[in-house]
């Protein structure tokens, strides 16, 4: 799990699409980060008609998927996982999610959403 980092990126404002605002990309491995950024760049360069929540795909191993889901979908912190542990019900849900998203190569493909943020011009109180 030590290769997961919390990433952000300057992406177009959800309102004006002209200015940039810092958006959270979530907890990702370096390889996931590169793949997500490539997908985001494809989405935003194709046209200005894209949603405020960008949908990308993360492809990873079963072990990476477990930590990805704990950090992003179930909002566990690294410290919480190490000290308090993980709720057994959450582990059951994670196993179901992993099983449902396994591709033919045995890799896990998960939908990864990124919410665009407002720039200081459009959202001065942000």
Coordinates of N, CA and C in Angstrom, one line a residue:
X1 N 0.8 -1.2 0.0 CA 0.0 0.0 0.0 C 0.9 1.3 0.0
X2 N 2.1 1.1 0.3 CA 2.9 2.3 0.5 C 3.1 3.1 -0.8
X3 N 2.7 2.5 -2.0 CA 2.9 3.2 -3.2 C 1.7 4.1 -3.6
X4 N 0.7 4.1 -2.8 CA -0.5 5.0 -3.0 C -0.2 6.4 -2.5
X5 N -0.5 7.4 -3.3 CA -0.3 8.8 -2.9 C -1.6 9.5 -3.2
X6 N -1.9 10.6 -2.5 CA -3.0 11.4 -2.7 C -2.6 12.5 -3.8
X7 N -3.3 12.4 -4.9 CA -2.9 13.3 -6.0 C -4.0 14.4 -6.3
X8 N -3.5 15.5 -6.8 CA -4.4 16.6 -7.2 C -3.8 17.0 -8.6
X9 N -4.7 17.8 -9.3 CA -4.3 18.3 -10.6 C -5.0 19.6 -10.9
X10 N -4.4 20.5 -11.6 CA -5.1 21.7 -12.0 C -5.9 21.4 -13.3
X11 N -7.2 21.4 -13.1 CA -8.1 21.1 -14.2 C -9.1 22.2 -14.5
X12 N -9.8 22.2 -15.6 CA -10.7 23.3 -15.9 C -11.8 23.5 -14.9
X13 N -12.1 24.8 -14.7 CA -13.2 25.1 -13.7 C -14.5 24.5 -14.2
X14 N -15.3 24.0 -13.3 CA -16.6 23.3 -13.7 C -17.6 24.3 -14.3
X15 N -17.4 25.6 -14.0 CA -18.3 26.6 -14.5 C -17.9 27.3 -15.8
X16 N -16.7 28.0 -15.8 CA -16.3 28.7 -17.0 C -15.5 27.9 -18.0
X17 N -14.9 26.8 -17.5 CA -14.0 25.9 -18.3 C -12.8 26.7 -18.9
X18 N -12.6 27.9 -18.5 CA -11.5 28.7 -19.0 C -10.3 28.7 -18.0
X19 N -10.6 29.0 -16.8 CA -9.6 29.0 -15.7 C -9.4 27.6 -15.2
X20 N -8.3 27.5 -14.4 CA -8.0 26.2 -13.8 C -8.3 26.3 -12.3
X21 N -8.6 25.1 -11.7 CA -8.8 25.0 -10.3 C -8.3 23.6 -9.9
X22 N -7.8 23.6 -8.6 CA -7.2 22.3 -8.1 C -8.3 21.3 -7.8
X23 N -8.2 20.1 -8.4 CA -9.1 19.1 -8.2 C -8.4 17.8 -7.6
X24 N -9.1 17.2 -6.7 CA -8.5 16.0 -6.1 C -8.7 14.8 -7.1
X25 N -7.6 14.1 -7.3 CA -7.6 12.9 -8.2 C -7.8 11.6 -7.3
X26 N -7.7 11.8 -6.0 CA -7.8 10.7 -5.1 C -6.5 10.0 -4.8
X27 N -6.7 8.8 -4.1 CA -5.5 8.0 -3.8 C -5.2 7.1 -5.0
X28 N -4.0 7.2 -5.5 CA -3.6 6.4 -6.7 C -2.2 5.9 -6.6
X29 N -1.8 4.9 -7.3 CA -0.4 4.5 -7.4 C 0.1 5.4 -8.5
X30 N 1.4 5.5 -8.7 CA 2.0 6.3 -9.8 C 1.5 5.9 -11.2
X31 N 1.4 4.6 -11.4 CA 0.9 4.1 -12.7 C -0.6 4.5 -12.9
X32 N -1.4 4.4 -11.9 CA -2.8 4.8 -12.0 C -2.9 6.3 -12.2
X33 N -2.1 7.0 -11.6 CA -2.1 8.5 -11.7 C -1.8 8.9 -13.2
X34 N -0.8 8.2 -13.8 CA -0.5 8.5 -15.2 C -1.6 8.2 -16.1
X35 N -2.3 7.0 -15.8 CA -3.4 6.6 -16.7 C -4.6 7.5 -16.5
X36 N -4.9 7.9 -15.3 CA -6.0 8.8 -15.1 C -5.7 10.2 -15.7
X37 N -4.5 10.7 -15.6 CA -4.2 12.0 -16.2 C -4.4 11.9 -17.7
X38 N -3.9 10.8 -18.3 CA -4.0 10.6 -19.8 C -5.5 10.6 -20.2
X39 N -6.3 9.9 -19.4 CA -7.8 9.9 -19.7 C -8.4 11.2 -19.6
X40 N -8.1 11.9 -18.5 CA -8.6 13.3 -18.3 C -8.2 14.2 -19.4
X41 N -6.9 14.2 -19.8 CA -6.5 15.0 -20.9 C -7.2 14.7 -22.2
X42 N -7.5 13.5 -22.5 CA -8.3 13.1 -23.6 C -9.7 13.7 -23.6
X43 N -10.3 13.6 -22.4 CA -11.7 14.1 -22.2 C -11.7 15.6 -22.4
X44 N -10.8 16.3 -21.8 CA -11.0 17.8 -21.8 C -10.4 18.4 -23.1
X45 N -9.6 17.7 -23.8 CA -9.1 18.3 -25.1 C -10.1 17.9 -26.3
X46 N -10.9 16.9 -26.1 CA -11.8 16.5 -27.1 C -12.9 17.6 -27.4
X47 N -13.4 18.3 -26.4 CA -14.3 19.4 -26.6 C -14.5 20.0 -25.2
X48 N -15.3 21.2 -25.2 CA -15.6 21.8 -24.0 C -16.9 21.3 -23.4
X49 N -17.5 20.3 -24.1 CA -18.8 19.8 -23.7 C -18.6 18.5 -22.9
X50 N -18.0 18.6 -21.7 CA -17.8 17.4 -20.9 C -18.5 17.7 -19.5
X51 N -18.8 16.6 -18.8 CA -19.5 16.8 -17.5 C -18.6 17.4 -16.4
X52 N -19.2 17.9 -15.3 CA -18.5 18.4 -14.2 C -17.8 17.3 -13.4
X53 N -18.3 16.1 -13.5 CA -17.6 14.9 -12.9 C -17.1 14.0 -14.1
X54 N -15.8 14.0 -14.1 CA -15.1 13.2 -15.2 C -15.0 11.7 -14.7
X55 N -15.3 10.8 -15.6 CA -15.2 9.4 -15.3 C -14.1 8.8 -16.1
X56 N -13.2 8.2 -15.3 CA -12.1 7.5 -15.9 C -12.1 6.0 -15.4
X57 N -11.2 5.2 -15.9 CA -11.0 3.8 -15.5 C -9.7 3.6 -14.9
X58 N -9.6 2.9 -13.8 CA -8.4 2.5 -13.2 C -8.3 1.0 -13.3
X59 N -7.2 0.5 -13.9 CA -6.9 -0.9 -14.0 C -5.8 -1.3 -13.1
X60 N -6.0 -2.3 -12.3 CA -5.0 -2.7 -11.2 C -5.1 -4.1 -10.9
X61 N -4.1 -4.5 -10.0 CA -4.1 -5.9 -9.5 C -5.2 -6.0 -8.4
X62 N -5.4 -7.2 -8.0 CA -6.4 -7.5 -6.9 C -6.0 -6.8 -5.6
X63 N -4.7 -6.9 -5.3 CA -4.2 -6.2 -4.1 C -4.3 -4.7 -4.1
X64 N -4.0 -4.2 -5.3 CA -4.1 -2.7 -5.5 C -5.5 -2.3 -5.4
X65 N -6.4 -3.1 -6.0 CA -7.9 -2.8 -5.9 C -8.4 -2.7 -4.5
X66 N -7.9 -3.6 -3.7 CA -8.4 -3.6 -2.3 C -8.0 -2.3 -1.6
X67 N -6.8 -1.9 -1.7 CA -6.3 -0.6 -1.1 C -7.0 0.6 -1.8
X68 N -7.1 0.5 -3.1 CA -7.8 1.6 -3.8 C -9.2 1.8 -3.3
X69 N -9.9 0.8 -3.1 CA -11.3 0.9 -2.7 C -11.3 1.3 -1.2
X70 N -10.5 0.8 -0.4 CA -10.4 1.2 1.0 C -10.2 2.7 1.1
X71 N -9.2 3.2 0.4 CA -8.8 4.6 0.4 C -9.9 5.5 -0.2
X72 N -10.4 5.2 -1.4 CA -11.2 6.0 -2.2 C -12.7 5.8 -1.9
X73 N -13.2 4.6 -2.0 CA -14.6 4.3 -1.9 C -15.1 4.3 -0.5
X74 N -14.3 3.7 0.4 CA -14.7 3.5 1.8 C -14.0 4.6 2.7
X75 N -13.2 5.5 2.2 CA -12.6 6.6 2.9 C -11.8 6.2 4.1
X76 N -11.2 5.1 4.1 CA -10.3 4.8 5.2 C -9.0 5.6 5.1
X77 N -8.4 6.0 6.2 CA -7.1 6.6 6.1 C -6.0 5.5 6.3
X78 N -4.8 5.8 5.9 CA -3.7 4.8 6.0 C -3.6 4.5 7.5
X79 N -3.6 5.5 8.3 CA -3.4 5.4 9.8 C -4.6 4.5 10.4
X80 N -5.8 4.8 10.0 CA -6.9 4.0 10.5 C -6.8 2.6 10.1
X81 N -6.3 2.2 8.9 CA -6.2 0.8 8.5 C -5.1 0.1 9.4
X82 N -4.1 0.9 9.7 CA -3.0 0.3 10.5 C -3.3 0.2 12.0
X83 N -4.1 1.1 12.5 CA -4.4 1.1 13.9 C -5.7 0.4 14.3
X84 N -6.7 0.9 13.7 CA -8.1 0.3 14.0 C -8.5 -0.9 13.2
X85 N -7.8 -1.0 12.1 CA -8.2 -2.1 11.2 C -9.4 -1.8 10.3
X86 N -9.9 -2.7 9.5 CA -10.9 -2.5 8.6 C -12.2 -3.3 9.0
X87 N -13.3 -2.7 8.9 CA -14.6 -3.3 9.3 C -14.8 -4.6 8.4
X88 N -15.0 -5.8 9.0 CA -15.2 -7.0 8.2 C -16.3 -6.8 7.1
X89 N -17.4 -6.1 7.4 CA -18.4 -5.9 6.4 C -17.9 -5.1 5.2
X90 N -17.0 -4.2 5.4 CA -16.4 -3.4 4.3 C -15.5 -4.4 3.5
X91 N -14.8 -5.3 4.1 CA -14.0 -6.2 3.3 C -14.9 -7.1 2.5
X92 N -16.0 -7.5 3.0 CA -16.9 -8.3 2.2 C -17.4 -7.5 0.9
X93 N -17.8 -6.3 1.1 CA -18.2 -5.5 0.0 C -17.1 -5.2 -1.0
X94 N -15.9 -5.1 -0.5 CA -14.7 -4.9 -1.4 C -14.5 -6.1 -2.2
X95 N -14.6 -7.3 -1.6 CA -14.4 -8.6 -2.3 C -15.4 -8.7 -3.4
X96 N -16.7 -8.3 -3.1 CA -17.7 -8.4 -4.1 C -17.4 -7.4 -5.3
X97 N -17.0 -6.2 -5.0 CA -16.6 -5.2 -6.0 C -15.5 -5.7 -6.9
X98 N -14.5 -6.3 -6.3 CA -13.3 -6.8 -7.0 C -13.8 -8.0 -7.9
X99 N -14.6 -8.9 -7.4 CA -15.1 -10.0 -8.2 C -15.9 -9.5 -9.4
X100 N -16.7 -8.5 -9.2 CA -17.6 -8.0 -10.2 C -16.8 -7.2 -11.3
X101 N -15.6 -6.8 -11.0 CA -14.9 -5.9 -11.9 C -13.6 -6.5 -12.5
X102 N -13.5 -7.9 -12.3 CA -12.3 -8.6 -12.8 C -12.5 -8.8 -14.3
X103 N -11.4 -8.4 -15.1 CA -11.5 -8.6 -16.5 C -10.9 -10.0 -16.9
X104 N -10.9 -10.3 -18.2 CA -10.4 -11.6 -18.7 C -9.0 -11.8 -18.4
X105 N -8.2 -10.8 -18.2 CA -6.8 -10.9 -17.8 C -6.5 -11.1 -16.3
X106 N -7.6 -11.1 -15.5 CA -7.4 -11.2 -14.1 C -7.2 -9.8 -13.4
X107 N -7.2 -8.8 -14.2 CA -7.0 -7.4 -13.6 C -8.3 -6.9 -13.2
X108 N -8.3 -5.9 -12.4 CA -9.5 -5.2 -11.9 C -9.7 -3.9 -12.6
X109 N -10.8 -3.6 -13.1 CA -11.1 -2.3 -13.8 C -12.2 -1.6 -13.0
X110 N -11.8 -0.5 -12.4 CA -12.7 0.3 -11.5 C -13.0 1.6 -12.1
X111 N -14.2 2.1 -12.0 CA -14.6 3.4 -12.4 C -14.0 4.4 -11.4
X112 N -13.4 5.5 -11.9 CA -12.8 6.5 -11.1 C -13.3 7.9 -11.4
X113 N -14.0 8.5 -10.5 CA -14.7 9.8 -10.8 C -13.8 10.9 -10.2
X114 N -13.8 12.0 -11.0 CA -13.0 13.2 -10.6 C -14.0 14.4 -10.7
X115 N -14.2 15.1 -9.6 CA -15.1 16.2 -9.6 C -14.3 17.5 -9.9
X116 N -14.7 18.2 -11.0 CA -14.1 19.4 -11.3 C -14.5 20.5 -10.2
X117 N -13.6 21.4 -10.0 CA -13.8 22.4 -8.9 C -14.0 23.8 -9.6
X118 N -14.4 24.7 -8.8 CA -14.6 26.1 -9.3 C -13.4 26.9 -9.1
X119 N -13.1 27.8 -10.1 CA -12.0 28.7 -10.0 C -12.3 29.9 -9.1
X120 N -11.3 30.7 -8.8 CA -11.5 31.8 -7.9 C -12.3 32.9 -8.5
X121 N -12.3 33.0 -9.9 CA -13.2 34.0 -10.5 C -14.7 33.6 -10.4
X122 N -15.0 32.3 -10.6 CA -16.3 31.9 -10.6 C -16.8 31.6 -9.1
X123 N -15.9 31.2 -8.3 CA -16.3 30.9 -6.9 C -15.3 31.6 -6.0
X124 N -15.5 32.9 -5.8 CA -14.5 33.7 -5.0 C -14.4 33.2 -3.6
X125 N -15.4 32.5 -3.0 CA -15.3 32.1 -1.6 C -14.6 30.7 -1.5
X126 N -14.3 30.1 -2.6 CA -13.7 28.8 -2.6 C -12.3 28.7 -2.0

